[in-house]
Coordinates of C-alpha atoms and ligand atoms in Angstrom, one line a residue:
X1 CA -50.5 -13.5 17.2
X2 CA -46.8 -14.1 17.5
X3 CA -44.7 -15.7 14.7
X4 CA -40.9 -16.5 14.6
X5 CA -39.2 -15.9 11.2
X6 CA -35.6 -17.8 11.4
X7 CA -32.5 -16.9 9.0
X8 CA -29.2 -17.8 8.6
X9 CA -26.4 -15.2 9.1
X10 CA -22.7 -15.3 9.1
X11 CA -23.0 -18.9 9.7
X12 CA -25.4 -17.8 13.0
X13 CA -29.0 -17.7 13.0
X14 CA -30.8 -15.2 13.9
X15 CA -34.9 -15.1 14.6
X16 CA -36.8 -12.3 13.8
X17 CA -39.9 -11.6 16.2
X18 CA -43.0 -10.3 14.4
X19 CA -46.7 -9.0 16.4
X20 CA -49.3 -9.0 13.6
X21 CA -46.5 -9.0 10.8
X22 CA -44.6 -6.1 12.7
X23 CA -41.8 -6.0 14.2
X24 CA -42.1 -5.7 17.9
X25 CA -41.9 -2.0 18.6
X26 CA -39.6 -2.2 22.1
X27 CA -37.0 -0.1 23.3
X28 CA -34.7 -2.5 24.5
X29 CA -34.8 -5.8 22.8
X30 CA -33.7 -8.8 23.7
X31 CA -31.6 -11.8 21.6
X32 CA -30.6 -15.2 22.8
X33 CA -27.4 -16.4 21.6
X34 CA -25.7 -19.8 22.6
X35 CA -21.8 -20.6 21.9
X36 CA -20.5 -24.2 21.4
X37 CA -17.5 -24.5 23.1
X38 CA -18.0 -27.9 23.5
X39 CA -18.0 -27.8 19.2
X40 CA -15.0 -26.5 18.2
X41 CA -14.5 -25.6 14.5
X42 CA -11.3 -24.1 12.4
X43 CA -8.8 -22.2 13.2
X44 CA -9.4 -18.5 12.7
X45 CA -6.4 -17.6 10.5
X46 CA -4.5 -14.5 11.8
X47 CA -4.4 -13.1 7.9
X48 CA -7.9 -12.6 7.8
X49 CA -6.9 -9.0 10.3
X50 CA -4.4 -8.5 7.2
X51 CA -4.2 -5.1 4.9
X52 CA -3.9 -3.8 1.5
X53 CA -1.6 -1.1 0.9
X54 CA -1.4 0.5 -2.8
X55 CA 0.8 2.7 -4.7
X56 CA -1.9 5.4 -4.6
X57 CA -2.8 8.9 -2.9
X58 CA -1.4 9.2 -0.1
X59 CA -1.7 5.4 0.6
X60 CA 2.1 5.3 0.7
X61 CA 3.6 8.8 0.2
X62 CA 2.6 10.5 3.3
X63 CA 0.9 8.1 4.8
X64 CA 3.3 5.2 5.6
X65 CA 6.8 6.7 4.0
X66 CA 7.9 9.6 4.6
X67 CA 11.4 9.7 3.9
X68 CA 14.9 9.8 6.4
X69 CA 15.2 13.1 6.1
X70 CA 11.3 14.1 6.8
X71 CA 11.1 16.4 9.8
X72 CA 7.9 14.2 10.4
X73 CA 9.2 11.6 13.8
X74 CA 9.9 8.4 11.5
X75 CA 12.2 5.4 11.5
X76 CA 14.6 5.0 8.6
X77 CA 11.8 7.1 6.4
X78 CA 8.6 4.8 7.6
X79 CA 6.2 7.4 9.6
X80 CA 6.7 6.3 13.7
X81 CA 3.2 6.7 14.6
X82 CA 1.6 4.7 12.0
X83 CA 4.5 2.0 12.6
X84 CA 3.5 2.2 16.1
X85 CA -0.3 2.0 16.0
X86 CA 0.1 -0.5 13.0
X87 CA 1.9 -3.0 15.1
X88 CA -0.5 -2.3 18.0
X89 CA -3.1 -4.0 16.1
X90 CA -0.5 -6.7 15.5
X91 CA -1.1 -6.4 11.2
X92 CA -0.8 -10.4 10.3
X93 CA -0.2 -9.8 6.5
X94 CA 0.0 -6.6 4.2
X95 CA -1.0 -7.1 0.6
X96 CA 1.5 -4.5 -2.2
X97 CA 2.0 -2.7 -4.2
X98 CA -1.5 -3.0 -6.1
X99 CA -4.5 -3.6 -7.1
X100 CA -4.5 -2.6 -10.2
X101 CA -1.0 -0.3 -9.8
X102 CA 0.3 -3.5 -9.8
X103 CA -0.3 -4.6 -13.6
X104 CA 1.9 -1.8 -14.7
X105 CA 4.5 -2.0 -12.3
X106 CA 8.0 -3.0 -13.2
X107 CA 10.1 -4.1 -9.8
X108 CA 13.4 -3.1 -11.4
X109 CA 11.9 0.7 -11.3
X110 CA 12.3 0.6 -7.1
X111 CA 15.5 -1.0 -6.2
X112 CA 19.0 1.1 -6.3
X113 CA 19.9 4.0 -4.9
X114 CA 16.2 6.7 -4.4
X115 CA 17.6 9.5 -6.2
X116 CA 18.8 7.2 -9.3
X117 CA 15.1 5.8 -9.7
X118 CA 12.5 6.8 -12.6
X119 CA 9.6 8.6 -11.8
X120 CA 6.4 7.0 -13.7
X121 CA 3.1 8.3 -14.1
X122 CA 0.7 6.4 -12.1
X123 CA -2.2 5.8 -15.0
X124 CA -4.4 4.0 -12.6
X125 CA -4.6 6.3 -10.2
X126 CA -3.7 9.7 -11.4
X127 CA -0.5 11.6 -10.7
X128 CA 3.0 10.1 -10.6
X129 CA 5.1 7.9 -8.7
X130 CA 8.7 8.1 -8.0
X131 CA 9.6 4.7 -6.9
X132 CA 10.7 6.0 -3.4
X133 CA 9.2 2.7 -2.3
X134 CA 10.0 0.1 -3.7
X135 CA 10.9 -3.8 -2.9
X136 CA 13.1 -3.0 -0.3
X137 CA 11.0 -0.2 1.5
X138 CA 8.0 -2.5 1.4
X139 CA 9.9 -5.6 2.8
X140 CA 11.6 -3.8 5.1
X141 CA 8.5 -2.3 6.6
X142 CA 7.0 -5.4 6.8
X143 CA 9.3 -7.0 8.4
X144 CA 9.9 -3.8 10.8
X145 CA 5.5 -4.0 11.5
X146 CA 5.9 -8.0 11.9
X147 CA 3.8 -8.7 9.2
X148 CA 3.7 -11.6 6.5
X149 CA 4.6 -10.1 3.0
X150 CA 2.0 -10.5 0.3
X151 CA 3.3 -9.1 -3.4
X152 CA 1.0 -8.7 -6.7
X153 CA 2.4 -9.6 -9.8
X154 CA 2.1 -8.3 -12.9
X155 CA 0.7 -10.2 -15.1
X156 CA -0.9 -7.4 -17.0
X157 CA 2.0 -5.8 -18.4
X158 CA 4.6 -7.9 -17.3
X159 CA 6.6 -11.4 -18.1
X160 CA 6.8 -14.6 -16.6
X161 CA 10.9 -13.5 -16.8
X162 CA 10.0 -10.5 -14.8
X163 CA 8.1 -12.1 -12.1
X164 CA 10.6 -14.7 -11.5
X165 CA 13.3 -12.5 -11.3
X166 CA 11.5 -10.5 -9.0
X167 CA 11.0 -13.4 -6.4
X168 CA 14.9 -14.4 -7.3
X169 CA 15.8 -11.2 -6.1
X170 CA 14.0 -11.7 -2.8
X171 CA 14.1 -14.9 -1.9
X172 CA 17.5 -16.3 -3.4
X173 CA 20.2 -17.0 -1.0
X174 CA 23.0 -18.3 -3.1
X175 CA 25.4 -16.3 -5.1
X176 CA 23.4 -15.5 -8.5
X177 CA 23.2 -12.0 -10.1
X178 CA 20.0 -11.2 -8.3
X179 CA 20.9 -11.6 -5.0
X180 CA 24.3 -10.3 -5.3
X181 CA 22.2 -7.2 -6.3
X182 CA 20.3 -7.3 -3.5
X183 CA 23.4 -7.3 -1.4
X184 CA 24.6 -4.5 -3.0
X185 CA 21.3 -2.5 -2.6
X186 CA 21.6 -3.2 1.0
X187 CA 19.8 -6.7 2.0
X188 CA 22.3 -9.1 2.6
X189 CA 20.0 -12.4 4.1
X190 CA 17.0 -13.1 1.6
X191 CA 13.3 -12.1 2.2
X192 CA 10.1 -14.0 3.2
X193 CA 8.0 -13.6 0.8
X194 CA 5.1 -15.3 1.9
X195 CA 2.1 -15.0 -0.7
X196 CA 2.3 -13.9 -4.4
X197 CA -0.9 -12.9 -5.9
X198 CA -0.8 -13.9 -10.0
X199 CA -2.3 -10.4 -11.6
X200 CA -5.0 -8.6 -9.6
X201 CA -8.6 -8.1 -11.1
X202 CA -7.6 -9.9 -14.4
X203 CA -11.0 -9.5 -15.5
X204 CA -10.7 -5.9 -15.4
X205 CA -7.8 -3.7 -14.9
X206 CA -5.4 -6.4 -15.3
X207 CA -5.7 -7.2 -18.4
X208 CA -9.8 -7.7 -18.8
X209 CA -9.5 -11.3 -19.5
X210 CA -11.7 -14.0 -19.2
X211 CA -12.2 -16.9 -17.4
X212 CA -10.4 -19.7 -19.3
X213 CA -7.9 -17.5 -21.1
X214 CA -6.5 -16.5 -17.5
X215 CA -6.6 -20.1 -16.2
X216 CA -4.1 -20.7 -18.8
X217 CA -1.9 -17.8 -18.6
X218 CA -2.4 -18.5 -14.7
X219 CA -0.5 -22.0 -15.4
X220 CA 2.1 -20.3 -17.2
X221 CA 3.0 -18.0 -14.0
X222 CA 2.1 -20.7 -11.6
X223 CA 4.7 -22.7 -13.0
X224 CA 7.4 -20.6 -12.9
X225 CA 7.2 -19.1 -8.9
X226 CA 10.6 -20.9 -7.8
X227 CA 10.3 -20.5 -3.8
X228 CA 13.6 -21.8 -1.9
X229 CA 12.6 -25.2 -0.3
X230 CA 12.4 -24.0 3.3
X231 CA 10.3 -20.9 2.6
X232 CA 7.2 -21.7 0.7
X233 CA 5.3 -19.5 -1.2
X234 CA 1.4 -19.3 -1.8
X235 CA 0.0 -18.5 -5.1
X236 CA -3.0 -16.2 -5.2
X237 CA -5.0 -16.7 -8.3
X238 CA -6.6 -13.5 -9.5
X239 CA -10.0 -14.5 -8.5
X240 CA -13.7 -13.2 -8.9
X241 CA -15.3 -10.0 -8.8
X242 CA -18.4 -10.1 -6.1
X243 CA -20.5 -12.6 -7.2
X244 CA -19.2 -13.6 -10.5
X245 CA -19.2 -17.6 -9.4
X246 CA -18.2 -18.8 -13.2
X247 CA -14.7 -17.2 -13.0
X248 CA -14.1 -19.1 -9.6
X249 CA -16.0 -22.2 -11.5
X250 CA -13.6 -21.6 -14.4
X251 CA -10.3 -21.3 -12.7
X252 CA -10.9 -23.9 -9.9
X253 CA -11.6 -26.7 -12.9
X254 CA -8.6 -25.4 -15.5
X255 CA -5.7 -25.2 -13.0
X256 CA -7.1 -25.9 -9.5
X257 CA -4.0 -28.2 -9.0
X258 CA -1.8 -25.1 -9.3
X259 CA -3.7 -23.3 -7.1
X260 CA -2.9 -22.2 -3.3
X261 CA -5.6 -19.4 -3.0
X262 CA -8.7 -17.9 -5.3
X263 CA -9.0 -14.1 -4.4
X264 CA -12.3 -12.5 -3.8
X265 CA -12.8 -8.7 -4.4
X266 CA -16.3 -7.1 -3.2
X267 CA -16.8 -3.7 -2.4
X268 CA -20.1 -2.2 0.0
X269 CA -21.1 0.5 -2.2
X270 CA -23.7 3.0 0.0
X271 CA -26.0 3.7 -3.0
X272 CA -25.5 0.7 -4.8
X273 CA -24.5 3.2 -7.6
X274 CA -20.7 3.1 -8.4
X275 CA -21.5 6.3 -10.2
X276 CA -22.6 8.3 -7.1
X277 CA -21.3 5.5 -4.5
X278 CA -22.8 8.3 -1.4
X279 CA -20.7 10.1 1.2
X280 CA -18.5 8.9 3.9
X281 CA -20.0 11.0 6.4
X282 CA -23.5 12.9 5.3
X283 CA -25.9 10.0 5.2
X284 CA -29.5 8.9 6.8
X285 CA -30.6 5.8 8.1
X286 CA -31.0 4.5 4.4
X287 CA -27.6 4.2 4.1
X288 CA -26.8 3.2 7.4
X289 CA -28.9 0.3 6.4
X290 CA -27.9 -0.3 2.4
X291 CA -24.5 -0.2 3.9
X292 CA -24.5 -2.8 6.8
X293 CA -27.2 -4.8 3.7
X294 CA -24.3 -4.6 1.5
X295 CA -22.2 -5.9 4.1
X296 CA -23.9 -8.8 5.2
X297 CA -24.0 -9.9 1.7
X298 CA -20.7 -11.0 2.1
X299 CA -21.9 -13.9 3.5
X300 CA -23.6 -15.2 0.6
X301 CA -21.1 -14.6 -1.7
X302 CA -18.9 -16.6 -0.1
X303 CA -20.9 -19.3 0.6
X304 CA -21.3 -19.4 -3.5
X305 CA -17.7 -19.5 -4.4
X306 CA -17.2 -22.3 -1.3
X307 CA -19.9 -24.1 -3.3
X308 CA -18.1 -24.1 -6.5
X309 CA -14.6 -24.6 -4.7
X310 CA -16.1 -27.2 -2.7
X311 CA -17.0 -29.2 -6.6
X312 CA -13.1 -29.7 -7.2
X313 CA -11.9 -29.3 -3.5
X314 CA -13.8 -31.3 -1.3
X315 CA -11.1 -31.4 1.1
X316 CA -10.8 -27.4 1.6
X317 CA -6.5 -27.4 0.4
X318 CA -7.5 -24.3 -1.9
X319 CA -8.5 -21.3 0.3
X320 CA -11.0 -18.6 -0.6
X321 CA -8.7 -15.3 0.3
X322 CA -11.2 -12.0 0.1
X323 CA -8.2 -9.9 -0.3
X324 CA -9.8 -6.4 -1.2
X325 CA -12.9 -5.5 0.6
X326 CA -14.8 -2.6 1.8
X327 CA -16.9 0.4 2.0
X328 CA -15.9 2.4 -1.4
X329 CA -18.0 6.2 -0.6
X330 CA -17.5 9.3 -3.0
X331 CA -14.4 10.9 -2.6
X332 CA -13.8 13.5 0.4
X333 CA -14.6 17.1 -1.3
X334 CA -11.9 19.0 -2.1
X335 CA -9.5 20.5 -4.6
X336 CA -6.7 18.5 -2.7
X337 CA -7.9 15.4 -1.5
X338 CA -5.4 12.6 -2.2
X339 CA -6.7 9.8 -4.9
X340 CA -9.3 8.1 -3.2
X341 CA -9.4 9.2 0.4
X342 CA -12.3 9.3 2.2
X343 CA -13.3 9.5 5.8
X344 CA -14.4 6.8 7.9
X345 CA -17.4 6.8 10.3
X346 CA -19.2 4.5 13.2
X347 CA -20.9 3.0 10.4
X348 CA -17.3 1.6 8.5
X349 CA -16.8 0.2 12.1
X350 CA -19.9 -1.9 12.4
X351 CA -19.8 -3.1 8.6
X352 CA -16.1 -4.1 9.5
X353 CA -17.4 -6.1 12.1
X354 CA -19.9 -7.7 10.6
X355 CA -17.8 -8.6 7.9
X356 CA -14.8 -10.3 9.8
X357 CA -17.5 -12.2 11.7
X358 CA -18.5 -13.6 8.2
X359 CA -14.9 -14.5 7.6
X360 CA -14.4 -16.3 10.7
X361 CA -17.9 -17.9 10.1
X362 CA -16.1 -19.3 7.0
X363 CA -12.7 -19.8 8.7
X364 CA -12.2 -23.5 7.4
X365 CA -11.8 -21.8 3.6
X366 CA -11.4 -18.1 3.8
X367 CA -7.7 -17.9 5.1
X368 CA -6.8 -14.6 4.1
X369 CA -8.7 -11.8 4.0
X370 CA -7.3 -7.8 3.6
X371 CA -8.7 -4.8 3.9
X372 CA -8.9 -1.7 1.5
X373 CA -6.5 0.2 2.3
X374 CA -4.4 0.3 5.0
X375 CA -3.4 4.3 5.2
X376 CA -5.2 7.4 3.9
X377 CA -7.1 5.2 1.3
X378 CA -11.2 4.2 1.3
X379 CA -11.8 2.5 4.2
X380 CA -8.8 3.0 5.9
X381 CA -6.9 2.0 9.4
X382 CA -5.7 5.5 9.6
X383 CA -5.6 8.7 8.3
X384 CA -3.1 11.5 8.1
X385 CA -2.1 14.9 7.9
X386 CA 1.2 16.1 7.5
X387 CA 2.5 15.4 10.9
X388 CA -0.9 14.6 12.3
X389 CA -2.3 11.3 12.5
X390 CA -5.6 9.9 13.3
X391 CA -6.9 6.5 14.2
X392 CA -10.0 5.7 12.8
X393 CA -13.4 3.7 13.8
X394 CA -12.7 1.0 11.9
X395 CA -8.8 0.6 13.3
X396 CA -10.6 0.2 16.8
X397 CA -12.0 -2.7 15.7
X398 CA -9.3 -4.2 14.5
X399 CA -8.5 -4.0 17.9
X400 CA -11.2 -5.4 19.5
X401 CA -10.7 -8.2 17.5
X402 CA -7.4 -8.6 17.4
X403 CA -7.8 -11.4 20.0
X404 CA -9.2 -13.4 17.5
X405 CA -6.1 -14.1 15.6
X406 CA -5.1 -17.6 15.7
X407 CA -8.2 -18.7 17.8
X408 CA -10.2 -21.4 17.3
X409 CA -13.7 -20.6 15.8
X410 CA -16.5 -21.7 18.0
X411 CA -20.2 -22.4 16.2
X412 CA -22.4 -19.9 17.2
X413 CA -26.6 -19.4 17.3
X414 CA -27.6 -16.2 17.7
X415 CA -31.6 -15.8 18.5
X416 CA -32.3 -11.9 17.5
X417 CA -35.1 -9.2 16.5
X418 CA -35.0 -7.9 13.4
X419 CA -33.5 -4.1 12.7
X420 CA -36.2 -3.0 10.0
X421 CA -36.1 0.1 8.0
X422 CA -38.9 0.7 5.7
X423 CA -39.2 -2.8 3.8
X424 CA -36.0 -3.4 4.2
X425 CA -34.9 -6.1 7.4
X426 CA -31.6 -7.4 8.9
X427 CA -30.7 -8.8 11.6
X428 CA -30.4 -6.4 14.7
X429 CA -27.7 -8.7 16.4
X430 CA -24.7 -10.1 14.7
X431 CA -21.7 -12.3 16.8
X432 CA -18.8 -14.6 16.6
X433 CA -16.9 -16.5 18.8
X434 CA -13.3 -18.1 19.3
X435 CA -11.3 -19.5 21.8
X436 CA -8.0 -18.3 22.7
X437 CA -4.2 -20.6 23.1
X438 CA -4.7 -19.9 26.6
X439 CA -8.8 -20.9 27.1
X440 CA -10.1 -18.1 27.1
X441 CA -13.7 -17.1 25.1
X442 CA -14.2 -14.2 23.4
X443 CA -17.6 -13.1 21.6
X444 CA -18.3 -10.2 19.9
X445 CA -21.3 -8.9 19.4
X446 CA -22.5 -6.5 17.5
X447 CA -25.9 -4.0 17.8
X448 CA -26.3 -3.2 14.1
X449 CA -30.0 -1.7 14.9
X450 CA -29.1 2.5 15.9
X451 CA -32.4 2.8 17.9
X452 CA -32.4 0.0 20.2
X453 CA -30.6 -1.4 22.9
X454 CA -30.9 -5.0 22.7
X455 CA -30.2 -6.9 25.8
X456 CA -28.4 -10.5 25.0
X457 CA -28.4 -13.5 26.7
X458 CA -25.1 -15.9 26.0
X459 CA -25.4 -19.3 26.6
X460 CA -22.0 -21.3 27.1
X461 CA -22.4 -24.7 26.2
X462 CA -18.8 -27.0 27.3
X463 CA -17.4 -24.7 29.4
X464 CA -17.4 -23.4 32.9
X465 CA -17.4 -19.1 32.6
X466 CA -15.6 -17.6 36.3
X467 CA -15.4 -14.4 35.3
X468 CA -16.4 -12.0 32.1
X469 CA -15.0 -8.6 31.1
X470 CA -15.5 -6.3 27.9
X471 CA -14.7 -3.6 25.7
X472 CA -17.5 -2.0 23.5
X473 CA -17.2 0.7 20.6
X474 CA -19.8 3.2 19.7
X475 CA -20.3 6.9 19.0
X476 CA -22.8 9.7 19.3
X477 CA -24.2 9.6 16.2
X478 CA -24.3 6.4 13.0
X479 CA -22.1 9.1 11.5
X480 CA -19.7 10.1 14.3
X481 CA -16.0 10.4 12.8
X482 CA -12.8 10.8 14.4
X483 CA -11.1 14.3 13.2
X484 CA -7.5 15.6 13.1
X485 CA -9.1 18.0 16.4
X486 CA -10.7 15.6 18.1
X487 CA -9.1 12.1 17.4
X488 CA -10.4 10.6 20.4
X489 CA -14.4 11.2 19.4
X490 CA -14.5 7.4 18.3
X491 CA -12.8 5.0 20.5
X492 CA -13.3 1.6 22.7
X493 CA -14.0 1.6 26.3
X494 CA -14.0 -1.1 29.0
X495 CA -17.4 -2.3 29.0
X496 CA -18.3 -3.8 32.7
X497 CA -22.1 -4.6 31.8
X498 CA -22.4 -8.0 32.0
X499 CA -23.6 -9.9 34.4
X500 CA -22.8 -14.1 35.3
X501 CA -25.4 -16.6 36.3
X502 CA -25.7 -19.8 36.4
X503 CA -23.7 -20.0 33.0
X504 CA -25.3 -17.4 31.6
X505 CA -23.7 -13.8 30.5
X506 CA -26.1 -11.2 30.6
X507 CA -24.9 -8.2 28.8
X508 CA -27.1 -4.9 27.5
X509 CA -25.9 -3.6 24.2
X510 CA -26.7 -0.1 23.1
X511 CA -27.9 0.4 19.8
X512 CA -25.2 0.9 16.5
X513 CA -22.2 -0.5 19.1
X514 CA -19.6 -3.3 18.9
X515 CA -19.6 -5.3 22.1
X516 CA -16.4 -7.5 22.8
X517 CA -16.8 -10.0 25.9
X518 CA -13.5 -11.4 27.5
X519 CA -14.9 -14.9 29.1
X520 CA -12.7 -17.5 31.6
Ligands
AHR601 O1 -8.6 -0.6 -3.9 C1 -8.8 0.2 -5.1 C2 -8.9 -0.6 -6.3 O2 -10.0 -1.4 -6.3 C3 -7.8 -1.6 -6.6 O3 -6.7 -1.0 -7.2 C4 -8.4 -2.6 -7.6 O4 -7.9 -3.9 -7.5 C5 -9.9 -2.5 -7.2 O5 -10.7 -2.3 -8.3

């Protein structure tokens, strides 16, 4: 006998198809998936695609700046390929200089002349840091990458004073001290600054507060970020770590009314172990599956902290912004390896993807969303080499879904066997969808299962599909990496499987892939 199991995912549904309490042992599967187009929702915000870039490893050093006088191809010191490939994936927002660098950072330490500045040891992260980018190099690069700025405060080891002065110094257009000094250093018209984030983690390494204490000092902050009139900036409140709801709770009912944002910081850890956390590369199918597990948990989560939001926010002003997330694997081995690097497989790109389809599930509150790290750091964009660079799985799907940014969010149903491994189920079929400025559909779709094809059938409702093209992202193998020799291993190609009839796109997609349709 037949019986349909039905569960909500990443705002879709998906149905899970048992025979006799199995699932249906098939080779090529098949999901049903409809898209209201007729049912608009909320604007995806571009920032969701955004980017955290820490003072760490080779996060910075090596990886982004290199320096004028590098023999390594770079512009004014910033590293030309990763510019390049950086603003191919048009990065909406990049989040500095920490995490938890950031709570023992002094600004004042990375403005002036590079050869004048003090070097500091980085006690976070191990090392030290020479301030060879500072406010101006990170602006600056922004800026030169056309993305928004987001800065992180310190409110660990820092001042009120300090922070103010620091946004003075960016934003002020006048003739005060602080942007005469600016001038001088170089920058005569002021900055954007576009989000400030008050303390990161300030349950942990920021100062391991707790909940009400942190509202308050959080007032004291909030209260003092003087943006000019025509430039607003957004506050960040140091929010929650994974699913600890009563900090959210706790903030949103001391000193919601000062708030802009609530951070959200939740890590995919392989083992579940933070301990061991399991390698970026040598894994089985059980951590193929604990991963994507981990990563669909996302979902949940957020729908918590919405919940608590939603008590003192009915009307969605605050957003939810997850701005570190990730997979967090054991180190790369090696006497060498940079301060948290770690390679980056099929398996980051189809937890990524998952991930930002939960966040545009979620679009109406989750406004902001970015990525750990950006270079050379966990689950990174890009990795480097000396002069080498590498693009990595998880940068392709950036790409794909780059055409996401600043679409409108369509509901979505999605109608799909279950990927089971041991006792353990998910769903084997994951989407989203958005439309375009200029009409057009796109839906991604995503084979998390690494055995089965599964072929899907998309139902359009309120709109009249002409023509439908792809691109799709897989690899040999659920650990396939791109290497420094063979860069290419991992990328997208066009994908010209599916078929249109009678308003229905037919598409085939092979097992661990990520499937992005193109639909007028
Ligand atoms: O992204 C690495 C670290 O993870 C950040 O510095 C911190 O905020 C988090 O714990």
């Amino acid at each position: 006998m037949k019986a349909s199991v039905w569960l909500r995912v990443g705002g879709a549904v998906a149905l899970a198809v048992y025979a006799s309490g199995q699932v249906c042992a098939q080779t090529n599967l098949t999901a049903q998936i409809t898209v209201h187009a007729d049912r608009p929702g909320a604007v995806i915000h571009p920032e969701i695609y955004g980017q955290f870039a820490e003072q760490l490893g080779a996060g910075i050093y090596g990886g982004i700046w290199v320096g004028e006088h590098s023999s390594i191809p770079n512009i004014k010191g910033y590293r030309k390929d990763v510019v390049e490939a950086l603003k191919a994936i048009k990065v909406p927002v990049v989040r500095w200089p920490g995490g938890c660098f950031a709570d023992q950072y002094d600004w004042r330490d990375g403005i002036g002349p590079r050869d004048k500045r003090p070097v500091h040891m980085n006690a976070s992260w191990g090392g030290d840091d020479g301030n060879q980018f500072g406010t101006h190099e990170f602006m600056d690069f922004a800026e030169l990458i056309g993305a928004k700025t987001y800065i992180s405060i310190n409110v660990g080891t820092g001042t009120p004073r300090q922070m103010s002065q620091w946004i003075e110094y960016i934003t002020a257009d006048g003739h005060s001290s602080l942007a005469q000094q600016r001038r001088a250093n170089g920058r005569d018209k002021p900055w954007k600054l576009d989000y400030v984030g008050i303390g990161n983690e300030m349950w942990g390494c920021g100062g391991s507060m707790r909940p009400a204490f942190y509202a308050d000092v959080y007032r004291q902050y909030a209260t003092f970020v003087h943006a000019p009139a025509n430039l607003p900036i957004t506050r960040v409140a140091s929010g929650a770590n994974g699913d600890d709801v009563h900090w959210t709770d706790t903030l949103m009912a001391a000193a919601g009314s000062q708030i802009d944002a609530i951070s959200l910081h939740n890590y995919t850890i392989p083992t579940g172990d933070w301990t061991h956390k399991g390698s970026a590369t040598q894994f089985g199918e059980d951590q193929w599956m604990s991963t994507l597990r981990g990563a669909l948990r996302m979902d949940d989560l957020i729908a918590r902290h919405v919940a608590a939001m939603d008590k003192y926010d009915p009307t969605k002003r605050i957003a939810l912004d997850v701005d570190e997330w990730g997979i967090w694997t054991d180190p790369q081995p090696g006497a060498n390896t940079p301060a948290l690097y770690q390679q980056n497989s099929l398996r980051d790109a189809v937890s990524a993807a998952v991930t930002l389809d939960i966040f545009q599930a979620h679009a109406d509150r989750v406004r902001m969303a970015n990525i750990a790290q950006m270079v050379n750091v966990l689950q990174a964009m890009i990795l480097t080499d000396q002069s080498r660079m590498l693009l990595t799985p998880t940068y392709y799907v950036f790409d794909l879904y780059k055409v996401f940014q600043g679409a409108t969010s369509l509901p979505i149903d999605v109608h799909a066997p279950l990927y089971r491994y041991g006792k353990v189920a998910i769903p084997g079929v994951h989407a989203t969808a958005g439309r375009d400025a200029a009409g057009g559909v796109h839906v991604a779709l995503v084979n998390l299962d690494p055995h089965h094809a599964d072929t899907v059938h998309v139902r359009l409702l309120g709109m009249h599909a002409a023509k439908v093209t792809g691109r799709m992202l897989t690899g040999s193998a659920v650990n396939a990496i791109n290497t420094f020799d063979h860069p290419h291993a991992v990328q997208p190609v066009g994908f010209d499987g599916a078929t249109l009839k009678d308003g229905v796109i037919t598409a085939t997609l092979v097992p661990k892939s990520v499937t992005v349709l193109d639909i007028r």
